[in-house]
Every structure is written in structure tokens, then in C-alpha cells.
mmCIF file of C-alpha atoms in Angstrom:
data_model
loop_
_atom_site.group_PDB
_atom_site.id
_atom_site.type_symbol
_atom_site.label_atom_id
_atom_site.label_comp_id
_atom_site.label_asym_id
_atom_site.label_seq_id
_atom_site.Cartn_x
_atom_site.Cartn_y
_atom_site.Cartn_z
ATOM 1 C CA MET A 18 84.435 78.146 153.152
ATOM 2 C CA ALA A 19 83.555 81.835 153.266
ATOM 3 C CA ALA A 20 79.929 81.053 152.431
ATOM 4 C CA LEU A 21 79.701 78.552 155.300
ATOM 5 C CA VAL A 22 81.181 81.046 157.756
ATOM 6 C CA ALA A 23 78.727 83.698 156.555
ATOM 7 C CA LEU A 24 75.867 81.245 157.043
ATOM 8 C CA ALA A 25 77.018 80.126 160.507
ATOM 9 C CA PRO A 26 75.484 83.006 162.566
ATOM 10 C CA ILE A 27 72.093 82.521 160.902
ATOM 11 C CA ALA A 28 72.232 78.753 161.382
ATOM 12 C CA LEU A 29 73.310 79.204 165.001
ATOM 13 C CA ALA A 30 70.384 81.531 165.713
ATOM 14 C CA LEU A 31 67.937 79.067 164.130
ATOM 15 C CA VAL A 32 69.317 76.105 166.071
ATOM 16 C CA LEU A 33 69.256 77.955 169.390
ATOM 17 C CA MET A 34 65.852 79.632 168.973
ATOM 18 C CA VAL A 35 63.935 76.986 167.009
ATOM 19 C CA GLY A 36 65.719 73.792 167.962
ATOM 20 C CA LEU A 37 66.689 74.484 171.578
ATOM 21 C CA ARG A 38 63.968 77.129 172.103
ATOM 22 C CA TRP A 39 66.293 79.662 173.652
ATOM 23 C CA PRO A 40 64.965 83.205 174.006
ATOM 24 C CA ALA A 41 66.325 85.801 171.592
ATOM 25 C CA THR A 42 68.050 87.590 174.473
ATOM 26 C CA ARG A 43 70.378 84.578 174.814
ATOM 27 C CA ALA A 44 70.590 83.340 171.229
ATOM 28 C CA MET A 45 71.202 86.575 169.359
ATOM 29 C CA PRO A 46 74.284 87.719 171.335
ATOM 30 C CA LEU A 47 75.921 84.377 170.516
ATOM 31 C CA SER A 48 74.974 84.809 166.867
ATOM 32 C CA TRP A 49 76.506 88.290 166.955
ATOM 33 C CA LEU A 50 79.719 86.886 168.459
ATOM 34 C CA ALA A 51 79.901 84.313 165.656
ATOM 35 C CA THR A 52 79.491 87.126 163.126
ATOM 36 C CA VAL A 53 82.229 89.195 164.745
ATOM 37 C CA ALA A 54 84.564 86.199 164.851
ATOM 38 C CA GLY A 55 84.077 85.562 161.131
ATOM 39 C CA ALA A 56 84.591 89.230 160.274
ATOM 40 C CA LEU A 57 87.818 89.478 162.277
ATOM 41 C CA LEU A 58 89.376 86.076 161.632
ATOM 42 C CA LEU A 59 88.311 85.207 158.082
ATOM 43 C CA TRP A 60 87.682 88.513 156.329
ATOM 44 C CA LYS A 61 90.313 90.384 158.385
ATOM 45 C CA LEU A 62 88.124 93.458 158.810
ATOM 46 C CA PRO A 63 89.563 96.215 161.030
ATOM 47 C CA PRO A 64 88.151 96.033 164.582
ATOM 48 C CA LEU A 65 86.997 99.655 164.376
ATOM 49 C CA TYR A 66 85.042 98.880 161.206
ATOM 50 C CA VAL A 67 83.415 95.870 162.890
ATOM 51 C CA ALA A 68 82.469 98.097 165.829
ATOM 52 C CA ALA A 69 80.960 100.644 163.425
ATOM 53 C CA LEU A 70 78.917 97.939 161.698
ATOM 54 C CA THR A 71 77.727 96.700 165.090
ATOM 55 C CA LEU A 72 76.604 100.210 166.017
ATOM 56 C CA HIS A 73 74.817 100.503 162.682
ATOM 57 C CA GLY A 74 73.015 97.246 163.433
ATOM 58 C CA PHE A 75 71.953 98.495 166.856
ATOM 59 C CA ILE A 76 70.531 101.672 165.318
ATOM 60 C CA THR A 77 68.649 99.706 162.655
ATOM 61 C CA ALA A 78 67.225 97.341 165.277
ATOM 62 C CA ALA A 79 66.245 100.282 167.470
ATOM 63 C CA SER A 80 64.276 101.863 164.629
ATOM 64 C CA VAL A 81 62.321 98.629 164.168
ATOM 65 C CA LEU A 82 61.706 98.311 167.907
ATOM 66 C CA VAL A 83 60.389 101.871 168.048
ATOM 67 C CA ILE A 84 57.768 100.999 165.425
ATOM 68 C CA VAL A 85 56.750 97.824 167.267
ATOM 69 C CA PHE A 86 56.726 99.729 170.565
ATOM 70 C CA GLY A 87 54.368 102.279 169.040
ATOM 71 C CA ALA A 88 52.025 99.501 167.928
ATOM 72 C CA LEU A 89 52.004 98.025 171.429
ATOM 73 C CA VAL A 90 51.317 101.457 172.921
ATOM 74 C CA ILE A 91 48.299 101.763 170.631
ATOM 75 C CA LEU A 92 47.107 98.287 171.636
ATOM 76 C CA TYR A 93 47.401 98.906 175.376
ATOM 77 C CA THR A 94 45.837 102.352 175.010
ATOM 78 C CA LEU A 95 42.859 100.763 173.269
ATOM 79 C CA GLU A 96 42.666 98.127 175.972
ATOM 80 C CA GLN A 97 42.910 100.470 178.948
ATOM 81 C CA GLY A 98 40.605 103.044 177.379
ATOM 82 C CA GLY A 99 37.857 100.508 176.765
ATOM 83 C CA ALA A 100 38.142 100.802 172.996
ATOM 84 C CA LEU A 101 38.505 97.033 172.562
ATOM 85 C CA GLU A 102 34.981 96.602 173.898
ATOM 86 C CA THR A 103 33.774 99.169 171.378
ATOM 87 C CA ILE A 104 35.569 97.321 168.587
ATOM 88 C CA GLN A 105 34.000 94.043 169.725
ATOM 89 C CA TRP A 106 30.567 95.650 169.688
ATOM 90 C CA GLY A 107 31.191 97.133 166.255
ATOM 91 C CA MET A 108 32.439 93.847 164.827
ATOM 92 C CA LYS A 109 29.390 92.000 166.123
ATOM 93 C CA ARG A 110 27.213 94.563 164.369
ATOM 94 C CA VAL A 111 29.085 93.871 161.146
ATOM 95 C CA SER A 112 29.029 90.080 161.575
ATOM 96 C CA ALA A 113 29.019 87.580 164.414
ATOM 97 C CA ASP A 114 30.547 84.971 162.087
ATOM 98 C CA SER A 115 34.153 84.189 163.005
ATOM 99 C CA ARG A 116 35.015 83.457 159.373
ATOM 100 C CA VAL A 117 34.028 86.983 158.374
ATOM 101 C CA GLN A 118 35.916 88.434 161.338
ATOM 102 C CA ALA A 119 39.002 86.475 160.266
ATOM 103 C CA ILE A 120 38.904 88.106 156.819
ATOM 104 C CA ILE A 121 38.186 91.608 158.145
ATOM 105 C CA ILE A 122 40.764 91.713 160.939
ATOM 106 C CA GLY A 123 43.206 88.883 160.272
ATOM 107 C CA CYS A 124 43.586 89.612 156.567
ATOM 108 C CA MET A 125 42.463 93.114 155.535
ATOM 109 C CA PHE A 126 43.095 95.112 158.708
ATOM 110 C CA ALA A 127 46.440 93.369 159.182
ATOM 111 C CA ALA A 128 47.354 94.086 155.542
ATOM 112 C CA PHE A 129 46.677 97.786 156.031
ATOM 113 C CA ILE A 130 48.755 97.870 159.222
ATOM 114 C CA GLU A 131 51.581 96.023 157.463
ATOM 115 C CA ALA A 132 51.509 98.590 154.679
ATOM 116 C CA ALA A 133 51.521 101.523 157.083
ATOM 117 C CA ALA A 134 53.988 100.271 159.706
ATOM 118 C CA GLY A 135 55.249 96.732 159.070
ATOM 119 C CA PHE A 136 57.936 95.060 161.217
ATOM 120 C CA GLY A 137 55.599 92.703 163.073
ATOM 121 C CA THR A 138 52.933 95.257 163.949
ATOM 122 C CA PRO A 139 50.083 93.431 162.132
ATOM 123 C CA ALA A 140 50.367 90.412 164.410
ATOM 124 C CA ALA A 141 50.903 92.639 167.454
ATOM 125 C CA LEU A 142 47.652 94.510 166.780
ATOM 126 C CA ALA A 143 45.390 92.145 164.856
ATOM 127 C CA ALA A 144 45.936 88.944 166.856
ATOM 128 C CA PRO A 145 44.865 90.473 170.212
ATOM 129 C CA LEU A 146 41.782 91.925 168.504
ATOM 130 C CA LEU A 147 40.854 88.458 167.262
ATOM 131 C CA VAL A 148 41.441 86.998 170.727
ATOM 132 C CA SER A 149 39.119 89.664 172.163
ATOM 133 C CA LEU A 150 36.485 88.373 169.708
ATOM 134 C CA ARG A 151 36.810 84.897 171.266
ATOM 135 C CA PHE A 152 39.264 83.402 168.791
ATOM 136 C CA PRO A 153 41.577 80.787 170.314
ATOM 137 C CA PRO A 154 45.021 82.403 170.658
ATOM 138 C CA LEU A 155 46.597 79.722 168.465
ATOM 139 C CA ALA A 156 44.069 80.372 165.695
ATOM 140 C CA ALA A 157 44.492 84.146 165.976
ATOM 141 C CA ALA A 158 48.284 83.972 165.782
ATOM 142 C CA THR A 159 48.246 81.492 162.894
ATOM 143 C CA LEU A 160 45.801 83.548 160.840
ATOM 144 C CA CYS A 161 47.662 86.816 161.306
ATOM 145 C CA LEU A 162 51.091 85.357 160.575
ATOM 146 C CA VAL A 163 50.024 83.435 157.453
ATOM 147 C CA PHE A 164 47.874 86.248 156.052
ATOM 148 C CA ASN A 165 50.813 88.611 156.570
ATOM 149 C CA SER A 166 52.485 87.353 153.401
ATOM 150 C CA PHE A 167 51.538 89.116 150.163
ATOM 151 C CA PRO A 168 51.222 92.559 151.862
ATOM 152 C CA VAL A 169 54.813 92.323 153.122
ATOM 153 C CA THR A 170 56.482 92.945 149.756
ATOM 154 C CA PHE A 171 55.116 96.493 149.796
ATOM 155 C CA GLY A 172 54.972 96.835 153.582
ATOM 156 C CA SER A 173 56.049 99.961 155.435
ATOM 157 C CA VAL A 174 55.195 102.013 152.337
ATOM 158 C CA GLY A 175 57.434 99.949 150.071
ATOM 159 C CA THR A 176 60.427 99.556 152.382
ATOM 160 C CA PRO A 177 61.311 95.952 151.357
ATOM 161 C CA VAL A 178 61.675 97.042 147.728
ATOM 162 C CA LEU A 179 63.022 100.559 148.230
ATOM 163 C CA LEU A 180 65.554 99.685 150.934
ATOM 164 C CA GLY A 181 65.736 95.899 151.016
ATOM 165 C CA LEU A 182 67.120 95.687 147.485
ATOM 166 C CA GLU A 183 69.562 98.545 147.958
ATOM 167 C CA TYR A 184 72.606 96.317 147.515
ATOM 168 C CA ALA A 185 71.268 94.884 144.237
ATOM 169 C CA ARG A 186 70.933 98.280 142.569
ATOM 170 C CA PRO A 187 74.612 98.590 141.550
ATOM 171 C CA VAL A 188 74.198 95.388 139.538
ATOM 172 C CA ALA A 189 71.095 96.820 137.869
ATOM 173 C CA GLU A 190 72.827 100.128 137.191
ATOM 174 C CA ALA A 191 75.765 98.288 135.638
ATOM 175 C CA ALA A 192 73.247 96.744 133.238
ATOM 176 C CA GLY A 193 71.894 100.186 132.391
ATOM 177 C CA ILE A 194 68.771 100.012 134.574
ATOM 178 C CA GLY A 195 68.111 103.066 136.733
ATOM 179 C CA ALA A 196 67.128 102.797 140.402
ATOM 180 C CA THR A 197 63.515 103.880 139.819
ATOM 181 C CA ALA A 198 63.049 101.511 136.895
ATOM 182 C CA PHE A 199 64.613 98.690 138.914
ATOM 183 C CA ASN A 200 62.279 99.294 141.878
ATOM 184 C CA HIS A 201 59.224 99.434 139.643
ATOM 185 C CA GLY A 202 60.277 96.329 137.746
ATOM 186 C CA VAL A 203 60.725 94.286 140.907
ATOM 187 C CA GLY A 204 57.397 95.567 142.231
ATOM 188 C CA ARG A 205 55.548 94.669 139.039
ATOM 189 C CA TRP A 206 56.806 91.100 138.939
ATOM 190 C CA ALA A 207 56.261 90.623 142.675
ATOM 191 C CA ALA A 208 52.647 91.792 142.404
ATOM 192 C CA LEU A 209 51.948 89.501 139.451
ATOM 193 C CA LEU A 210 53.465 86.534 141.292
ATOM 194 C CA HIS A 211 51.400 87.323 144.382
ATOM 195 C CA ALA A 212 48.123 87.778 142.485
ATOM 196 C CA PRO A 213 47.037 84.093 142.467
ATOM 197 C CA MET A 214 47.692 83.738 146.202
ATOM 198 C CA ILE A 215 45.699 86.889 146.975
ATOM 199 C CA VAL A 216 42.689 84.953 145.685
ATOM 200 C CA LEU A 217 43.568 81.482 146.971
ATOM 201 C CA LEU A 218 45.076 82.146 150.413
ATOM 202 C CA PRO A 219 41.926 83.540 152.121
ATOM 203 C CA LEU A 220 39.921 80.526 150.934
ATOM 204 C CA LEU A 221 42.638 78.122 152.041
ATOM 205 C CA MET A 222 42.975 79.716 155.473
ATOM 206 C CA LEU A 223 39.215 79.717 156.092
ATOM 207 C CA ALA A 224 39.067 76.029 155.170
ATOM 208 C CA LEU A 225 41.982 75.231 157.483
ATOM 209 C CA LEU A 226 40.445 77.383 160.224
ATOM 210 C CA THR A 227 37.196 75.423 160.316
ATOM 211 C CA ARG A 228 38.999 72.102 159.845
ATOM 212 C CA GLY A 229 41.502 72.739 162.613
ATOM 213 C CA PHE A 230 39.405 74.684 165.109
ATOM 214 C CA GLY A 231 35.758 73.971 164.298
ATOM 215 C CA GLU A 232 33.499 71.813 166.415
ATOM 216 C CA ARG A 233 32.753 69.571 163.413
ATOM 217 C CA ARG A 234 36.266 69.824 161.884
ATOM 218 C CA ARG A 235 35.087 70.339 158.291
ATOM 219 C CA PHE A 236 36.873 72.089 155.428
ATOM 220 C CA GLY A 237 33.532 72.867 153.820
ATOM 221 C CA GLU A 238 32.430 75.186 156.605
ATOM 222 C CA GLY A 239 35.308 77.510 155.812
ATOM 223 C CA LEU A 240 34.623 77.400 152.083
ATOM 224 C CA GLY A 241 31.027 78.367 152.871
ATOM 225 C CA ALA A 242 32.349 81.908 153.321
ATOM 226 C CA TRP A 243 33.800 81.993 149.793
ATOM 227 C CA ARG A 244 31.803 85.053 148.744
ATOM 228 C CA ILE A 245 33.197 87.325 151.467
ATOM 229 C CA ALA A 246 36.701 85.927 150.914
ATOM 230 C CA LEU A 247 36.503 86.530 147.162
ATOM 231 C CA LEU A 248 35.170 90.063 147.690
ATOM 232 C CA GLY A 249 38.107 90.834 149.973
ATOM 233 C CA SER A 250 40.561 89.368 147.472
ATOM 234 C CA LEU A 251 39.165 91.485 144.634
ATOM 235 C CA CYS A 252 38.945 94.713 146.660
ATOM 236 C CA PHE A 253 42.527 94.204 147.829
ATOM 237 C CA GLY A 254 44.051 92.571 144.773
ATOM 238 C CA VAL A 255 42.862 94.867 141.979
ATOM 239 C CA PRO A 256 44.356 98.100 143.394
ATOM 240 C CA TYR A 257 47.368 96.131 144.669
ATOM 241 C CA VAL A 258 48.310 94.884 141.207
ATOM 242 C CA ALA A 259 47.248 98.074 139.411
ATOM 243 C CA LEU A 260 49.328 100.353 141.622
ATOM 244 C CA ALA A 261 52.344 98.040 141.435
ATOM 245 C CA LEU A 262 52.141 98.063 137.638
ATOM 246 C CA LEU A 263 51.448 101.766 137.192
ATOM 247 C CA ALA A 264 52.728 103.710 140.194
ATOM 248 C CA GLY A 265 55.493 101.889 142.039
ATOM 249 C CA PRO A 266 56.078 99.970 145.283
ATOM 250 C CA GLU A 267 54.952 102.568 147.825
ATOM 251 C CA PHE A 268 51.163 102.205 147.850
ATOM 252 C CA PRO A 269 49.933 98.778 146.604
ATOM 253 C CA SER A 270 49.463 97.225 150.060
ATOM 254 C CA LEU A 271 48.364 100.497 151.680
ATOM 255 C CA VAL A 272 45.565 101.274 149.223
ATOM 256 C CA GLY A 273 44.704 97.614 148.726
ATOM 257 C CA GLY A 274 44.408 97.037 152.470
ATOM 258 C CA LEU A 275 42.252 100.126 152.964
ATOM 259 C CA LEU A 276 39.894 99.321 150.075
ATOM 260 C CA GLY A 277 39.805 95.650 151.010
ATOM 261 C CA LEU A 278 38.905 96.477 154.605
ATOM 262 C CA GLY A 279 36.166 98.876 153.551
ATOM 263 C CA GLY A 280 34.821 96.560 150.880
ATOM 264 C CA VAL A 281 34.560 93.538 153.174
ATOM 265 C CA ILE A 282 32.861 95.542 155.942
ATOM 266 C CA ILE A 283 30.316 96.986 153.513
ATOM 267 C CA GLY A 284 29.739 93.590 151.928
ATOM 268 C CA ALA A 285 29.271 91.857 155.277
ATOM 269 C CA ARG A 286 26.873 94.512 156.592
ATOM 270 C CA SER A 287 24.805 94.444 153.412
ATOM 271 C CA GLY A 288 24.341 90.698 153.713
ATOM 272 C CA LEU A 289 24.857 90.193 149.975
ATOM 273 C CA VAL A 290 28.094 88.256 150.347
ATOM 274 C CA ALA A 291 27.721 87.078 153.947
ATOM 275 C CA PRO A 292 27.888 83.313 154.580
ATOM 276 C CA ARG A 293 24.552 81.546 154.502
ATOM 277 C CA GLY A 294 23.023 79.959 157.592
ATOM 278 C CA GLU A 295 23.918 80.377 161.234
ATOM 279 C CA PRO A 296 27.082 82.318 162.121
ATOM 280 C CA TRP A 297 30.076 80.016 162.507
ATOM 281 C CA THR A 298 31.953 80.250 165.817
ATOM 282 C CA PHE A 299 34.579 78.297 167.734
ATOM 283 C CA GLY A 300 32.153 76.997 170.329
ATOM 284 C CA ALA A 301 32.455 77.308 174.094
ATOM 285 C CA SER A 302 35.973 78.156 175.236
ATOM 286 C CA SER A 303 35.638 75.570 177.999
ATOM 287 C CA SER A 304 35.739 72.862 175.323
ATOM 288 C CA TRP A 305 38.932 74.125 173.657
ATOM 289 C CA PRO A 306 42.034 71.915 173.921
ATOM 290 C CA GLU A 307 44.784 73.335 176.099
ATOM 291 C CA ASP A 308 47.173 73.760 173.174
ATOM 292 C CA TRP A 309 44.753 76.208 171.536
ATOM 293 C CA ILE A 310 45.225 78.543 174.486
ATOM 294 C CA ALA A 311 48.786 78.111 175.753
ATOM 295 C CA ILE A 312 52.039 76.928 174.210
ATOM 296 C CA ASP A 313 54.291 74.574 176.126
ATOM 297 C CA ASP A 314 57.600 76.306 176.808
ATOM 298 C CA GLY A 315 59.483 73.035 176.563
ATOM 299 C CA GLY A 316 60.560 73.181 180.164
#
């Protein structure tokens, strides 16, 4: 019974936001009320303690929003200052191929931003950059959200491991495992589990990109960029795994993202690992289906 009550606020938020497509401003207060009701009626927590926990939640949420707000400030500053045009020009000098741009910005740049800031900032920064390079908004959002997977474990300079597992440390300490050893152990196993996907996910996403959004709808066009994808995976994955094994959870994604970004840019500019043939693009935007550009709000 207690487990079901504890699950109810999460289930309610999912039903309202995903099923009924309510905005978070309406769904989350109801989820909070369900949480408060369970705390007061089932667990018999003192009202003052519930109020203190609510305040703690507000402060935690505010800290996340400040980080996201900072990312949006950077984005709009770049936009208003004309820097997006400079980035577009620079990216076209590196490669006019949308597959290469997807690896550089959607994967490596977003991984570095996740490592440095986290909390949704990769999608907030990388997706608009891809859209400015004439990616369909749906493709840009999908790439950034799916690629933002293996960097997350060590995002925000290791926050998911250092703080996210805080409540599991007493169990580890009871077994005679210190906090530092516990953090490093979790980081090591997480990096090893992620290692195969660091290699496979870029290839898979490029294949799905050209199959879902290409003019000819072929998986093979995405796999034609396998050299640049593999270079990015190696430049990111080797320091990612090495630092997780040897140093701890703070820097694997940060250093991996930085080296991966630099390695892919150098490789693309040199032409040694660039895709063969004509640059692949999404075609004229006038031919894009409506659902590539806008999402129906259900109303």
C-alpha cells in the first residue's frame, strides 16, 4: 500500500503531462498535492516537516532553473549578437554535410555542455544551433535528446553520482565501503556499461536520421558517415572510460566531450574521415512535412 501511495504522484504527473498533455504548470501542483496528502495521511509526518520538505524542493528546483536560465541567456545573447550566423559560417567551413554536423553539435558539443552544466542545457543550446543549420526542428530535438544519454551519468561534473546516490551511501558504508570508493565503483561500472553504446549510438542515430528525414529515406546514407562517427566515439569514449576507471566521476564526460568535439572537427576539416561523395542534407525546407516543423498541441 505504501509503495502504491509513493508511486501515485509520479504516475499522476505522467498521466496528466503525457496522457492528457497538460502543461507542467497545471500537472505538477496536483502531483505535489498528492505527495502532501500521502505524507500527512499515510506516513503521519508533522505538517511543519512537510512544509520544510516542500521548501527544500523549491530551492532544489530553483537551482536547476537558474542553470537552465543561464543556458537560455547564452543562447539569446548569441542570437541577438549575431554569433549564430558566425557559428553557421564556421560549421559550413568544417563541413556542409548534415550528418557531420549532427555528430559535432548534437553529440559532442551537447555532451560537453551536459558535462559542464547538465539539467537540460544540452538540448536548450544544441537543438537551436542545429535548427539554425537547417535541421528540421523534430530532427534536431530527437538527436539532442537521444544523444544526451551516456554523458548524463557524469553530467554537471559528476552530480548524478556524487549527489544522486547520496541516499545509497549509508548502505555502502554499512558494508564497509567508504563514500569515495562507492562513488568510484559506481562510476567505473557505469562507464563500462556505457562503452558499447558510445560506439553504437552515433551510428544508429545517423542511420535513423537519414531513414526518417532523408529525401531517399535510406539507412545506408547515414552509415556512409561511419568514419566520422567512429572517430567521435573513440575520441569521446577512450578518455571517458579511462577517467571513470582511474580518476572518478567528475571529469569523464567533460574531458571526453571536449576531446571528442575537437577530434571530430579536426577530422572533418582534414577530409580523412569525412563522408564520401556529395554532402548529405535534408533537402528544401518547402518539401518538409508539417510534423517535422511543428507539433500538434492536441487541441
